[in-house]
C-alpha cells in the first residue's frame, strides 16, 4: 500500500497484519487549530504548530506525560486529552469545566495543602496556598508511592502522583493532590479516589489494565478484551466514545472561555485496490487541547482491511475535502 498525499495536512499510512492473515492499513491525518480571541478555532500551518501536535512517528515527551507513537491498531473510540495548566491568579481554589463532544469533564484545582492534626484529633487538610498555575499532569493528581513495609508501594492507578499513604503517621505533614475530579475530592488520608489524569494515560497503569484484562474465575484464565481499549492513550473516562463532526468544544476556568465546534476532517481518502476505488470519510481519533498555548490538535483515522494480491496496485490517495475546507 502506497500513500499519495495531495493536501497540506500531515498524514501517515500505518501498516499491519490481522491474526487471520489479512492486511490492514490505517490512515492518520492531523491538523492543528488555534483558539482565537472569540473562542473559535482557526487552522494553523503544520510548521507553526507545536512539535507534539504533528504526526508522532516516535514518542514525544510533554509536561503532561509521554505521548506515544501513532497506534497502528484501532482505539476503542476517540481519545481526549487536556494539557497545559490552569491559571490561579492568586486564588486558593478553582474549577475547570470542559466539554468535548460526548465527554464532560469537571476538575477541582487546589493550591498546595498538607495533612495536619485537627482540633479533635485525626488529620485534616490544611488551608490551600494561593497558586499562580497548576499543571495538568499526573504528578498533581492523586497517587504516588507509599512507604510500604518492604519498600515504596506505588499506587497502581497513578504511581507518579501524590497523596497515597498507608498509615496516618506517614500522611501527617505530607501533601495532598492539587488536581481532582470535582465531587470526588479527598476527604480522609486513607481515601483512594480515581486519579484525575486528563493528559496522556499510560497503558500499563491500572485504570486501563482493569478494563483490558478480564479474569474468568470458572476457567481460571485471563483474556484480553479489545473493547477495553488496549490501544487507547487517554484516561478511560476520556476514551472509548466516538466524537461526531461539528461536536461542541467548550472550556471554562482556564483563561477566556472557549465556545467552538470541532471541524470535520478537511481531507478524504480513496483506497485503490486493483481496479476498485473506494472513497471513505475519516473519523476523529484524538483531540488534544493545550490550555497554555490555546491550541487544539486533531487527528482523524480510517482503517481498511484487504487481501494481499501479488502485483496488485494498492494506494491510499488523500485529497482535500473541498466542502469542509470552504466551511
PDB file of C-alpha atoms in Angstrom:
ATOM      1  CA  UNK A   1       0.000   0.000   0.000  1.00  0.00           C
ATOM      2  CA  UNK A   2       1.413   3.383  -1.056  1.00  0.00           C
ATOM      3  CA  UNK A   3       0.378   6.775   0.341  1.00  0.00           C
ATOM      4  CA  UNK A   4      -0.287   9.702  -2.004  1.00  0.00           C
ATOM      5  CA  UNK A   5      -0.965  12.919  -0.099  1.00  0.00           C
ATOM      6  CA  UNK A   6      -2.035  15.909  -2.200  1.00  0.00           C
ATOM      7  CA  UNK A   7      -3.008  18.100   0.762  1.00  0.00           C
ATOM      8  CA  UNK A   8      -1.220  20.489   3.175  1.00  0.00           C
ATOM      9  CA  UNK A   9      -2.187  18.239   6.086  1.00  0.00           C
ATOM     10  CA  UNK A  10       0.190  15.817   7.749  1.00  0.00           C
ATOM     11  CA  UNK A  11      -0.698  12.206   7.119  1.00  0.00           C
ATOM     12  CA  UNK A  12       0.759   8.785   7.658  1.00  0.00           C
ATOM     13  CA  UNK A  13      -0.111   5.274   6.476  1.00  0.00           C
ATOM     14  CA  UNK A  14       0.431   2.635   9.144  1.00  0.00           C
ATOM     15  CA  UNK A  15       0.535  -0.979   8.009  1.00  0.00           C
ATOM     16  CA  UNK A  16      -0.075  -4.187   9.918  1.00  0.00           C
ATOM     17  CA  UNK A  17      -1.458  -7.704   9.573  1.00  0.00           C
ATOM     18  CA  UNK A  18      -4.524  -9.162  11.297  1.00  0.00           C
ATOM     19  CA  UNK A  19      -4.443 -12.518  13.126  1.00  0.00           C
ATOM     20  CA  UNK A  20      -6.424 -14.007  10.237  1.00  0.00           C
ATOM     21  CA  UNK A  21      -3.636 -13.104   7.806  1.00  0.00           C
ATOM     22  CA  UNK A  22      -5.428 -10.215   6.099  1.00  0.00           C
ATOM     23  CA  UNK A  23      -3.529  -6.974   5.641  1.00  0.00           C
ATOM     24  CA  UNK A  24      -4.564  -3.823   7.456  1.00  0.00           C
ATOM     25  CA  UNK A  25      -3.738  -0.200   6.731  1.00  0.00           C
ATOM     26  CA  UNK A  26      -4.579   2.747   8.995  1.00  0.00           C
ATOM     27  CA  UNK A  27      -4.518   6.238   7.549  1.00  0.00           C
ATOM     28  CA  UNK A  28      -3.966   9.097  10.036  1.00  0.00           C
ATOM     29  CA  UNK A  29      -4.472  12.767   9.126  1.00  0.00           C
ATOM     30  CA  UNK A  30      -3.595  15.573  11.542  1.00  0.00           C
ATOM     31  CA  UNK A  31      -4.374  19.294  11.662  1.00  0.00           C
ATOM     32  CA  UNK A  32      -3.881  21.930  14.365  1.00  0.00           C
ATOM     33  CA  UNK A  33      -6.145  24.854  15.256  1.00  0.00           C
ATOM     34  CA  UNK A  34      -5.619  27.936  17.365  1.00  0.00           C
ATOM     35  CA  UNK A  35      -8.346  29.198  19.678  1.00  0.00           C
ATOM     36  CA  UNK A  36      -8.896  32.809  18.657  1.00  0.00           C
ATOM     37  CA  UNK A  37      -9.953  35.751  20.829  1.00  0.00           C
ATOM     38  CA  UNK A  38     -13.618  34.901  20.245  1.00  0.00           C
ATOM     39  CA  UNK A  39     -13.215  31.300  21.391  1.00  0.00           C
ATOM     40  CA  UNK A  40     -13.482  29.893  17.862  1.00  0.00           C
ATOM     41  CA  UNK A  41     -10.998  27.626  16.032  1.00  0.00           C
ATOM     42  CA  UNK A  42      -8.730  28.771  13.197  1.00  0.00           C
ATOM     43  CA  UNK A  43      -6.426  26.310  11.436  1.00  0.00           C
ATOM     44  CA  UNK A  44      -2.680  26.975  11.527  1.00  0.00           C
ATOM     45  CA  UNK A  45       0.017  25.616   9.228  1.00  0.00           C
ATOM     46  CA  UNK A  46       1.813  22.437  10.251  1.00  0.00           C
ATOM     47  CA  UNK A  47       5.155  24.232  10.557  1.00  0.00           C
ATOM     48  CA  UNK A  48       3.613  26.720  13.004  1.00  0.00           C
ATOM     49  CA  UNK A  49       2.096  24.050  15.256  1.00  0.00           C
ATOM     50  CA  UNK A  50       3.783  22.755  18.442  1.00  0.00           C
ATOM     51  CA  UNK A  51       6.090  19.795  17.856  1.00  0.00           C
ATOM     52  CA  UNK A  52       3.861  17.431  19.838  1.00  0.00           C
ATOM     53  CA  UNK A  53       0.834  18.248  17.656  1.00  0.00           C
ATOM     54  CA  UNK A  54       2.147  16.608  14.487  1.00  0.00           C
ATOM     55  CA  UNK A  55       2.394  13.018  13.327  1.00  0.00           C
ATOM     56  CA  UNK A  56       4.132  11.033  16.056  1.00  0.00           C
ATOM     57  CA  UNK A  57       6.445   8.542  14.379  1.00  0.00           C
ATOM     58  CA  UNK A  58       8.244   8.351  17.721  1.00  0.00           C
ATOM     59  CA  UNK A  59       7.086   9.145  21.227  1.00  0.00           C
ATOM     60  CA  UNK A  60       7.050  12.789  22.328  1.00  0.00           C
ATOM     61  CA  UNK A  61       7.841  13.913  25.872  1.00  0.00           C
ATOM     62  CA  UNK A  62       5.429  16.513  27.226  1.00  0.00           C
ATOM     63  CA  UNK A  63       4.995  18.174  30.616  1.00  0.00           C
ATOM     64  CA  UNK A  64       1.720  16.249  30.921  1.00  0.00           C
ATOM     65  CA  UNK A  65       3.361  12.888  30.172  1.00  0.00           C
ATOM     66  CA  UNK A  66       4.661  10.829  27.276  1.00  0.00           C
ATOM     67  CA  UNK A  67       2.683  10.976  24.031  1.00  0.00           C
ATOM     68  CA  UNK A  68       3.160   7.565  22.434  1.00  0.00           C
ATOM     69  CA  UNK A  69       3.698   6.988  18.702  1.00  0.00           C
ATOM     70  CA  UNK A  70       0.645   6.735  16.468  1.00  0.00           C
ATOM     71  CA  UNK A  71      -1.040   3.404  17.314  1.00  0.00           C
ATOM     72  CA  UNK A  72      -1.388   1.141  14.301  1.00  0.00           C
ATOM     73  CA  UNK A  73      -4.258  -0.862  15.755  1.00  0.00           C
ATOM     74  CA  UNK A  74      -7.635   0.801  16.390  1.00  0.00           C
ATOM     75  CA  UNK A  75      -8.607   2.636  19.547  1.00  0.00           C
ATOM     76  CA  UNK A  76     -11.966   1.907  21.165  1.00  0.00           C
ATOM     77  CA  UNK A  77     -13.167   5.436  20.344  1.00  0.00           C
ATOM     78  CA  UNK A  78     -11.765   8.952  20.256  1.00  0.00           C
ATOM     79  CA  UNK A  79      -9.184   9.923  22.882  1.00  0.00           C
ATOM     80  CA  UNK A  80      -9.469  13.338  24.565  1.00  0.00           C
ATOM     81  CA  UNK A  81      -6.531  14.884  26.437  1.00  0.00           C
ATOM     82  CA  UNK A  82      -6.136  18.238  28.177  1.00  0.00           C
ATOM     83  CA  UNK A  83      -2.600  19.510  28.732  1.00  0.00           C
ATOM     84  CA  UNK A  84      -1.056  22.766  29.896  1.00  0.00           C
ATOM     85  CA  UNK A  85      -2.088  24.444  33.130  1.00  0.00           C
ATOM     86  CA  UNK A  86      -4.879  26.202  34.971  1.00  0.00           C
ATOM     87  CA  UNK A  87      -4.076  29.830  35.980  1.00  0.00           C
ATOM     88  CA  UNK A  88      -4.690  30.621  39.628  1.00  0.00           C
ATOM     89  CA  UNK A  89      -4.099  34.391  39.733  1.00  0.00           C
ATOM     90  CA  UNK A  90      -3.564  34.121  43.481  1.00  0.00           C
ATOM     91  CA  UNK A  91      -6.683  32.056  44.187  1.00  0.00           C
ATOM     92  CA  UNK A  92      -6.619  29.102  46.542  1.00  0.00           C
ATOM     93  CA  UNK A  93      -9.150  27.004  44.647  1.00  0.00           C
ATOM     94  CA  UNK A  94     -10.518  26.966  41.104  1.00  0.00           C
ATOM     95  CA  UNK A  95     -12.717  24.830  38.905  1.00  0.00           C
ATOM     96  CA  UNK A  96     -12.118  23.748  35.331  1.00  0.00           C
ATOM     97  CA  UNK A  97     -15.026  22.559  33.204  1.00  0.00           C
ATOM     98  CA  UNK A  98     -14.766  21.291  29.663  1.00  0.00           C
ATOM     99  CA  UNK A  99     -16.917  19.528  27.117  1.00  0.00           C
ATOM    100  CA  UNK A 100     -15.567  17.773  24.046  1.00  0.00           C
ATOM    101  CA  UNK A 101     -18.445  16.150  22.195  1.00  0.00           C
ATOM    102  CA  UNK A 102     -19.846  13.413  24.486  1.00  0.00           C
ATOM    103  CA  UNK A 103     -17.123  13.927  27.102  1.00  0.00           C
ATOM    104  CA  UNK A 104     -17.859  16.183  30.080  1.00  0.00           C
ATOM    105  CA  UNK A 105     -15.021  16.993  32.441  1.00  0.00           C
ATOM    106  CA  UNK A 106     -15.061  18.889  35.751  1.00  0.00           C
ATOM    107  CA  UNK A 107     -11.926  19.341  37.857  1.00  0.00           C
ATOM    108  CA  UNK A 108     -11.242  20.967  41.205  1.00  0.00           C
ATOM    109  CA  UNK A 109      -7.863  22.736  41.248  1.00  0.00           C
ATOM    110  CA  UNK A 110      -6.409  23.462  44.668  1.00  0.00           C
ATOM    111  CA  UNK A 111      -3.271  25.198  45.901  1.00  0.00           C
ATOM    112  CA  UNK A 112      -0.668  23.308  47.925  1.00  0.00           C
ATOM    113  CA  UNK A 113      -2.030  21.563  51.057  1.00  0.00           C
ATOM    114  CA  UNK A 114      -0.756  19.189  53.692  1.00  0.00           C
ATOM    115  CA  UNK A 115      -2.379  16.838  56.174  1.00  0.00           C
ATOM    116  CA  UNK A 116      -2.318  18.440  59.615  1.00  0.00           C
ATOM    117  CA  UNK A 117      -3.644  17.430  63.014  1.00  0.00           C
ATOM    118  CA  UNK A 118      -7.219  18.619  63.601  1.00  0.00           C
ATOM    119  CA  UNK A 119      -8.546  20.209  66.808  1.00  0.00           C
ATOM    120  CA  UNK A 120     -10.422  16.962  67.593  1.00  0.00           C
ATOM    121  CA  UNK A 121      -7.535  14.711  66.713  1.00  0.00           C
ATOM    122  CA  UNK A 122      -7.100  12.901  63.431  1.00  0.00           C
ATOM    123  CA  UNK A 123      -5.881  14.539  60.244  1.00  0.00           C
ATOM    124  CA  UNK A 124      -7.454  17.255  58.143  1.00  0.00           C
ATOM    125  CA  UNK A 125      -6.288  19.143  55.034  1.00  0.00           C
ATOM    126  CA  UNK A 126      -4.568  22.446  55.683  1.00  0.00           C
ATOM    127  CA  UNK A 127      -5.845  25.641  54.101  1.00  0.00           C
ATOM    128  CA  UNK A 128      -4.778  25.738  50.413  1.00  0.00           C
ATOM    129  CA  UNK A 129      -1.945  28.067  49.485  1.00  0.00           C
ATOM    130  CA  UNK A 130      -2.586  30.667  46.742  1.00  0.00           C
ATOM    131  CA  UNK A 131      -1.312  29.432  43.407  1.00  0.00           C
ATOM    132  CA  UNK A 132      -0.224  31.051  40.152  1.00  0.00           C
ATOM    133  CA  UNK A 133      -0.623  27.948  37.975  1.00  0.00           C
ATOM    134  CA  UNK A 134      -1.296  24.251  38.408  1.00  0.00           C
ATOM    135  CA  UNK A 135      -0.166  21.953  35.620  1.00  0.00           C
ATOM    136  CA  UNK A 136      -2.474  19.206  34.374  1.00  0.00           C
ATOM    137  CA  UNK A 137      -0.008  16.361  34.855  1.00  0.00           C
ATOM    138  CA  UNK A 138      -0.018  13.068  36.758  1.00  0.00           C
ATOM    139  CA  UNK A 139       2.260  14.470  39.479  1.00  0.00           C
ATOM    140  CA  UNK A 140      -0.528  16.868  40.582  1.00  0.00           C
ATOM    141  CA  UNK A 141      -3.215  14.153  40.759  1.00  0.00           C
ATOM    142  CA  UNK A 142      -3.833  11.579  43.476  1.00  0.00           C
ATOM    143  CA  UNK A 143      -1.335   8.736  43.653  1.00  0.00           C
ATOM    144  CA  UNK A 144       2.364   8.302  44.268  1.00  0.00           C
ATOM    145  CA  UNK A 145       4.234   5.669  46.233  1.00  0.00           C
ATOM    146  CA  UNK A 146       3.570   4.965  49.912  1.00  0.00           C
ATOM    147  CA  UNK A 147       6.249   3.823  52.316  1.00  0.00           C
ATOM    148  CA  UNK A 148       5.463   0.110  52.416  1.00  0.00           C
ATOM    149  CA  UNK A 149       6.919  -2.474  54.789  1.00  0.00           C
ATOM    150  CA  UNK A 150       9.285  -3.785  52.120  1.00  0.00           C
ATOM    151  CA  UNK A 151       9.930  -0.516  50.314  1.00  0.00           C
ATOM    152  CA  UNK A 152       7.916   2.014  48.279  1.00  0.00           C
ATOM    153  CA  UNK A 153       4.439   0.777  47.284  1.00  0.00           C
ATOM    154  CA  UNK A 154       3.165   2.585  44.157  1.00  0.00           C
ATOM    155  CA  UNK A 155      -0.495   3.447  43.698  1.00  0.00           C
ATOM    156  CA  UNK A 156      -1.267   1.361  40.590  1.00  0.00           C
ATOM    157  CA  UNK A 157      -3.677   3.879  39.045  1.00  0.00           C
ATOM    158  CA  UNK A 158      -1.086   6.676  39.175  1.00  0.00           C
ATOM    159  CA  UNK A 159       2.343   5.868  40.631  1.00  0.00           C
ATOM    160  CA  UNK A 160       3.562   9.376  39.681  1.00  0.00           C
ATOM    161  CA  UNK A 161       1.070  11.347  41.805  1.00  0.00           C
ATOM    162  CA  UNK A 162       0.872  12.359  45.443  1.00  0.00           C
ATOM    163  CA  UNK A 163      -1.439  11.797  48.396  1.00  0.00           C
ATOM    164  CA  UNK A 164      -1.285   7.978  48.683  1.00  0.00           C
ATOM    165  CA  UNK A 165      -0.329   6.801  52.183  1.00  0.00           C
ATOM    166  CA  UNK A 166      -0.659   3.528  54.090  1.00  0.00           C
ATOM    167  CA  UNK A 167      -0.510   4.977  57.603  1.00  0.00           C
ATOM    168  CA  UNK A 168      -1.693   8.161  59.295  1.00  0.00           C
ATOM    169  CA  UNK A 169       1.799   8.738  60.647  1.00  0.00           C
ATOM    170  CA  UNK A 170       3.114   8.770  57.083  1.00  0.00           C
ATOM    171  CA  UNK A 171       0.374  11.141  55.899  1.00  0.00           C
ATOM    172  CA  UNK A 172       0.923  13.757  58.633  1.00  0.00           C
ATOM    173  CA  UNK A 173       2.610  16.874  57.161  1.00  0.00           C
ATOM    174  CA  UNK A 174       2.603  15.186  53.730  1.00  0.00           C
ATOM    175  CA  UNK A 175       0.995  16.747  50.618  1.00  0.00           C
ATOM    176  CA  UNK A 176      -2.436  16.244  49.065  1.00  0.00           C
ATOM    177  CA  UNK A 177      -3.203  16.285  45.328  1.00  0.00           C
ATOM    178  CA  UNK A 178      -3.931  19.574  43.555  1.00  0.00           C
ATOM    179  CA  UNK A 179      -5.958  18.207  40.593  1.00  0.00           C
ATOM    180  CA  UNK A 180      -9.072  16.153  41.415  1.00  0.00           C
ATOM    181  CA  UNK A 181     -12.346  15.174  39.769  1.00  0.00           C
ATOM    182  CA  UNK A 182     -14.994  17.603  41.026  1.00  0.00           C
ATOM    183  CA  UNK A 183     -17.186  15.886  43.601  1.00  0.00           C
ATOM    184  CA  UNK A 184     -14.561  13.205  44.278  1.00  0.00           C
ATOM    185  CA  UNK A 185     -12.098  15.248  46.316  1.00  0.00           C
ATOM    186  CA  UNK A 186     -10.046  13.542  49.030  1.00  0.00           C
ATOM    187  CA  UNK A 187     -11.744  13.810  52.435  1.00  0.00           C
ATOM    188  CA  UNK A 188      -9.594  11.495  54.575  1.00  0.00           C
ATOM    189  CA  UNK A 189      -5.954  10.477  54.453  1.00  0.00           C
ATOM    190  CA  UNK A 190      -6.886   6.872  53.542  1.00  0.00           C
ATOM    191  CA  UNK A 191      -9.256   7.743  50.663  1.00  0.00           C
ATOM    192  CA  UNK A 192      -8.415   6.034  47.366  1.00  0.00           C
ATOM    193  CA  UNK A 193     -10.028   8.131  44.593  1.00  0.00           C
ATOM    194  CA  UNK A 194      -9.666   7.720  40.854  1.00  0.00           C
ATOM    195  CA  UNK A 195      -6.731   9.987  39.855  1.00  0.00           C
ATOM    196  CA  UNK A 196      -7.656  12.944  37.664  1.00  0.00           C
ATOM    197  CA  UNK A 197      -5.077  12.294  34.950  1.00  0.00           C
ATOM    198  CA  UNK A 198      -6.537  14.174  31.985  1.00  0.00           C
ATOM    199  CA  UNK A 199      -3.480  14.156  29.697  1.00  0.00           C
ATOM    200  CA  UNK A 200      -1.815  11.022  28.328  1.00  0.00           C
ATOM    201  CA  UNK A 201      -2.636   7.970  30.451  1.00  0.00           C
ATOM    202  CA  UNK A 202      -0.041   5.155  30.312  1.00  0.00           C
ATOM    203  CA  UNK A 203      -1.437   1.868  29.058  1.00  0.00           C
ATOM    204  CA  UNK A 204       0.338  -0.036  31.868  1.00  0.00           C
ATOM    205  CA  UNK A 205      -1.471   1.814  34.685  1.00  0.00           C
ATOM    206  CA  UNK A 206      -4.292   0.001  36.416  1.00  0.00           C
ATOM    207  CA  UNK A 207      -7.272   2.166  35.383  1.00  0.00           C
ATOM    208  CA  UNK A 208      -6.599   0.971  31.837  1.00  0.00           C
ATOM    209  CA  UNK A 209      -5.416  -2.557  32.594  1.00  0.00           C
ATOM    210  CA  UNK A 210      -8.507  -3.463  34.623  1.00  0.00           C
ATOM    211  CA  UNK A 211     -10.641  -2.759  31.539  1.00  0.00           C
ATOM    212  CA  UNK A 212      -8.371  -4.610  29.143  1.00  0.00           C
ATOM    213  CA  UNK A 213      -7.692  -7.827  31.064  1.00  0.00           C
ATOM    214  CA  UNK A 214     -10.754  -9.841  32.153  1.00  0.00           C
ATOM    215  CA  UNK A 215     -10.443 -12.679  34.655  1.00  0.00           C
ATOM    216  CA  UNK A 216     -12.613 -15.768  34.175  1.00  0.00           C
ATOM    217  CA  UNK A 217     -12.751 -17.483  37.574  1.00  0.00           C
ATOM    218  CA  UNK A 218     -14.561 -20.564  36.244  1.00  0.00           C
ATOM    219  CA  UNK A 219     -11.969 -21.180  33.529  1.00  0.00           C
ATOM    220  CA  UNK A 220      -9.103 -19.848  35.653  1.00  0.00           C
ATOM    221  CA  UNK A 221      -7.919 -17.747  32.740  1.00  0.00           C
ATOM    222  CA  UNK A 222      -7.277 -14.110  31.917  1.00  0.00           C
ATOM    223  CA  UNK A 223      -8.247 -12.857  28.485  1.00  0.00           C
ATOM    224  CA  UNK A 224      -7.721  -9.638  26.571  1.00  0.00           C
ATOM    225  CA  UNK A 225     -10.886  -7.642  25.935  1.00  0.00           C
ATOM    226  CA  UNK A 226     -10.407  -5.357  22.880  1.00  0.00           C
ATOM    227  CA  UNK A 227     -13.449  -3.317  23.958  1.00  0.00           C
ATOM    228  CA  UNK A 228     -11.458  -2.171  26.982  1.00  0.00           C
ATOM    229  CA  UNK A 229      -9.244  -0.054  24.732  1.00  0.00           C
ATOM    230  CA  UNK A 230      -5.778  -1.652  24.870  1.00  0.00           C
ATOM    231  CA  UNK A 231      -4.515   0.924  22.354  1.00  0.00           C
ATOM    232  CA  UNK A 232      -6.266   3.976  23.824  1.00  0.00           C
ATOM    233  CA  UNK A 233      -3.911   6.724  25.010  1.00  0.00           C
ATOM    234  CA  UNK A 234      -6.235   8.754  27.271  1.00  0.00           C
ATOM    235  CA  UNK A 235      -7.764   8.063  30.680  1.00  0.00           C
ATOM    236  CA  UNK A 236     -10.701   5.626  30.465  1.00  0.00           C
ATOM    237  CA  UNK A 237     -13.076   8.454  31.391  1.00  0.00           C
ATOM    238  CA  UNK A 238     -11.867  10.330  28.312  1.00  0.00           C
ATOM    239  CA  UNK A 239     -11.727   7.490  25.801  1.00  0.00           C
ATOM    240  CA  UNK A 240     -13.940   4.862  24.193  1.00  0.00           C
ATOM    241  CA  UNK A 241     -16.636   7.070  22.642  1.00  0.00           C
ATOM    242  CA  UNK A 242     -16.961   8.364  19.085  1.00  0.00           C
ATOM    243  CA  UNK A 243     -16.921  12.127  18.546  1.00  0.00           C
ATOM    244  CA  UNK A 244     -19.163  13.274  15.671  1.00  0.00           C
ATOM    245  CA  UNK A 245     -18.361  16.044  13.218  1.00  0.00           C
ATOM    246  CA  UNK A 246     -19.132  19.566  14.457  1.00  0.00           C
ATOM    247  CA  UNK A 247     -19.191  18.368  18.071  1.00  0.00           C
ATOM    248  CA  UNK A 248     -19.125  21.165  20.679  1.00  0.00           C
ATOM    249  CA  UNK A 249     -15.909  22.207  22.397  1.00  0.00           C
ATOM    250  CA  UNK A 250     -16.395  24.360  25.487  1.00  0.00           C
ATOM    251  CA  UNK A 251     -13.894  25.260  28.219  1.00  0.00           C
ATOM    252  CA  UNK A 252     -14.411  27.379  31.333  1.00  0.00           C
ATOM    253  CA  UNK A 253     -11.912  28.138  34.085  1.00  0.00           C
ATOM    254  CA  UNK A 254      -8.673  28.332  32.087  1.00  0.00           C
ATOM    255  CA  UNK A 255      -8.476  31.833  30.685  1.00  0.00           C
ATOM    256  CA  UNK A 256     -11.055  33.272  28.273  1.00  0.00           C
ATOM    257  CA  UNK A 257     -13.985  30.869  27.752  1.00  0.00           C
ATOM    258  CA  UNK A 258     -13.962  28.660  24.653  1.00  0.00           C
ATOM    259  CA  UNK A 259     -17.142  28.217  22.628  1.00  0.00           C
ATOM    260  CA  UNK A 260     -16.395  26.347  19.441  1.00  0.00           C
ATOM    261  CA  UNK A 261     -17.244  23.349  17.302  1.00  0.00           C
ATOM    262  CA  UNK A 262     -14.717  20.757  16.251  1.00  0.00           C
ATOM    263  CA  UNK A 263     -14.201  20.847  12.492  1.00  0.00           C
ATOM    264  CA  UNK A 264     -14.948  17.903  10.273  1.00  0.00           C
ATOM    265  CA  UNK A 265     -11.938  16.295   8.648  1.00  0.00           C
ATOM    266  CA  UNK A 266     -10.543  18.640   5.980  1.00  0.00           C
ATOM    267  CA  UNK A 267      -9.354  15.648   3.923  1.00  0.00           C
ATOM    268  CA  UNK A 268     -10.810  12.492   2.439  1.00  0.00           C
ATOM    269  CA  UNK A 269      -9.206   9.240   1.338  1.00  0.00           C
ATOM    270  CA  UNK A 270      -9.751   6.988  -1.659  1.00  0.00           C
ATOM    271  CA  UNK A 271      -8.447   3.451  -1.346  1.00  0.00           C
ATOM    272  CA  UNK A 272      -7.242   1.971  -4.637  1.00  0.00           C
ATOM    273  CA  UNK A 273      -7.206  -1.843  -4.588  1.00  0.00           C
ATOM    274  CA  UNK A 274      -6.617  -3.137  -8.077  1.00  0.00           C
ATOM    275  CA  UNK A 275      -9.479  -1.891 -10.243  1.00  0.00           C
ATOM    276  CA  UNK A 276     -11.604  -0.853  -7.270  1.00  0.00           C
ATOM    277  CA  UNK A 277     -11.664   2.719  -5.990  1.00  0.00           C
ATOM    278  CA  UNK A 278     -13.262   3.127  -2.560  1.00  0.00           C
ATOM    279  CA  UNK A 279     -13.721   6.696  -1.247  1.00  0.00           C
ATOM    280  CA  UNK A 280     -14.061   6.881   2.525  1.00  0.00           C
ATOM    281  CA  UNK A 281     -14.548   9.519   5.231  1.00  0.00           C
ATOM    282  CA  UNK A 282     -12.267   9.718   8.248  1.00  0.00           C
ATOM    283  CA  UNK A 283     -13.417   9.827  11.876  1.00  0.00           C
ATOM    284  CA  UNK A 284     -11.959  11.802  14.780  1.00  0.00           C
ATOM    285  CA  UNK A 285      -9.377   9.672  16.566  1.00  0.00           C
ATOM    286  CA  UNK A 286      -7.742  12.090  19.024  1.00  0.00           C
ATOM    287  CA  UNK A 287      -8.310  15.569  20.451  1.00  0.00           C
ATOM    288  CA  UNK A 288      -5.581  17.305  22.461  1.00  0.00           C
ATOM    289  CA  UNK A 289      -6.305  20.736  23.949  1.00  0.00           C
ATOM    290  CA  UNK A 290      -3.341  22.793  25.192  1.00  0.00           C
ATOM    291  CA  UNK A 291      -4.700  25.342  27.660  1.00  0.00           C
ATOM    292  CA  UNK A 292      -1.452  27.341  27.747  1.00  0.00           C
ATOM    293  CA  UNK A 293      -0.886  27.633  24.003  1.00  0.00           C
ATOM    294  CA  UNK A 294      -4.642  27.871  23.278  1.00  0.00           C
ATOM    295  CA  UNK A 295      -4.208  25.185  20.650  1.00  0.00           C
ATOM    296  CA  UNK A 296      -6.356  22.199  19.645  1.00  0.00           C
ATOM    297  CA  UNK A 297      -4.642  19.315  17.824  1.00  0.00           C
ATOM    298  CA  UNK A 298      -6.907  16.892  15.976  1.00  0.00           C
ATOM    299  CA  UNK A 299      -6.275  13.508  14.416  1.00  0.00           C
ATOM    300  CA  UNK A 300      -8.594  11.583  12.115  1.00  0.00           C
ATOM    301  CA  UNK A 301      -8.260   7.930  11.149  1.00  0.00           C
ATOM    302  CA  UNK A 302      -9.629   5.369   8.720  1.00  0.00           C
ATOM    303  CA  UNK A 303      -8.736   1.685   8.697  1.00  0.00           C
ATOM    304  CA  UNK A 304      -9.117  -0.738   5.818  1.00  0.00           C
ATOM    305  CA  UNK A 305      -8.509  -4.482   5.671  1.00  0.00           C
ATOM    306  CA  UNK A 306      -7.715  -6.262   2.429  1.00  0.00           C
ATOM    307  CA  UNK A 307      -6.360  -9.485   0.995  1.00  0.00           C
ATOM    308  CA  UNK A 308      -2.806  -9.381  -0.248  1.00  0.00           C
ATOM    309  CA  UNK A 309      -2.703  -9.881  -4.013  1.00  0.00           C
ATOM    310  CA  UNK A 310       0.721 -10.032  -5.583  1.00  0.00           C
ATOM    311  CA  UNK A 311       1.469  -7.207  -8.060  1.00  0.00           C
ATOM    312  CA  UNK A 312      -1.897  -5.563  -7.303  1.00  0.00           C
ATOM    313  CA  UNK A 313      -1.943  -1.771  -7.358  1.00  0.00           C
ATOM    314  CA  UNK A 314      -2.661  -0.515  -3.848  1.00  0.00           C
ATOM    315  CA  UNK A 315      -2.774   3.182  -2.951  1.00  0.00           C
ATOM    316  CA  UNK A 316      -4.307   5.483  -0.364  1.00  0.00           C
ATOM    317  CA  UNK A 317      -4.956   8.844  -2.028  1.00  0.00           C
ATOM    318  CA  UNK A 318      -5.515  11.746   0.378  1.00  0.00           C
ATOM    319  CA  UNK A 319      -7.231  14.803  -1.110  1.00  0.00           C
ATOM    320  CA  UNK A 320      -8.652  17.989   0.332  1.00  0.00           C
ATOM    321  CA  UNK A 321     -12.290  17.845   1.288  1.00  0.00           C
ATOM    322  CA  UNK A 322     -13.355  20.940  -0.620  1.00  0.00           C
ATOM    323  CA  UNK A 323     -16.690  21.301   1.190  1.00  0.00           C
ATOM    324  CA  UNK A 324     -15.119  21.206   4.646  1.00  0.00           C
ATOM    325  CA  UNK A 325     -12.176  23.416   3.668  1.00  0.00           C
ATOM    326  CA  UNK A 326     -14.596  26.056   2.372  1.00  0.00           C
ATOM    327  CA  UNK A 327     -16.662  25.830   5.558  1.00  0.00           C
TER     328      UNK A 327
END
